[in-house]
Short mmCIF file of C-alpha atoms in Angstrom, two decimals:
data_model
loop_
_atom_site.label_atom_id
_atom_site.label_comp_id
_atom_site.label_asym_id
_atom_site.label_seq_id
_atom_site.Cartn_x
_atom_site.Cartn_y
_atom_site.Cartn_z
CA MET A 1 -9.89 27.13 -17.38
CA THR A 2 -11.33 25.36 -20.40
CA LYS A 3 -13.71 22.45 -20.16
CA LEU A 4 -11.01 20.16 -21.55
CA ALA A 5 -8.47 21.36 -18.98
CA LYS A 6 -10.95 20.81 -16.14
CA SER A 7 -11.72 17.33 -17.45
CA TYR A 8 -8.01 16.53 -17.69
CA GLN A 9 -7.41 17.88 -14.19
CA ALA A 10 -10.28 15.79 -12.77
CA ASP A 11 -8.95 12.71 -14.56
CA GLN A 12 -5.46 13.27 -13.16
CA GLN A 13 -6.85 13.80 -9.68
CA LEU A 14 -8.81 10.55 -9.92
CA LYS A 15 -5.71 8.66 -11.10
CA TYR A 16 -3.75 10.16 -8.21
CA LEU A 17 -6.40 9.06 -5.69
CA HIS A 18 -6.39 5.53 -7.12
CA LEU A 19 -2.60 5.38 -6.89
CA GLN A 20 -2.73 6.71 -3.35
CA ALA A 21 -5.22 3.98 -2.39
CA GLU A 22 -3.07 1.34 -4.06
CA VAL A 23 -0.01 2.53 -2.14
CA GLU A 24 -1.97 2.30 1.12
CA VAL A 25 -2.98 -1.30 0.32
CA LEU A 26 0.61 -2.24 -0.56
CA LEU A 27 1.92 -0.68 2.65
CA GLN A 28 -0.64 -2.64 4.68
CA GLN A 29 0.39 -5.85 2.92
CA LEU A 30 4.05 -5.09 3.62
CA GLN A 31 3.31 -4.48 7.31
CA SER A 32 1.39 -7.76 7.46
CA LEU A 33 4.26 -9.68 5.84
CA LYS A 34 6.78 -8.10 8.21
CA GLN A 35 4.60 -9.07 11.18
CA LYS A 36 4.28 -12.67 9.92
CA ARG A 37 8.03 -12.92 9.32
CA SER A 38 8.75 -11.56 12.78
CA GLU A 39 6.35 -14.07 14.35
CA ALA A 40 7.84 -16.93 12.31
CA GLU A 41 11.36 -15.97 13.46
CA LEU A 42 10.22 -15.97 17.09
CA VAL A 43 8.66 -19.42 16.66
CA ALA A 44 11.83 -20.71 14.97
CA GLN A 45 13.97 -19.35 17.81
CA GLY A 46 11.67 -20.97 20.35
CA ASN A 47 11.95 -24.33 18.59
CA ARG A 48 15.77 -24.14 18.68
CA GLU A 49 15.91 -23.64 22.43
#
């Protein structure tokens, strides 16, 4: 493999790792929002009773 190809491959791998980390953060945020919504719905139901 040429030096350029190795450099390109390393760059692509780094971009992939950054995207993977970003996806993890977004999934955690989504889980947090779902949890908050669920809790808010429970509170709203409790207030109606």
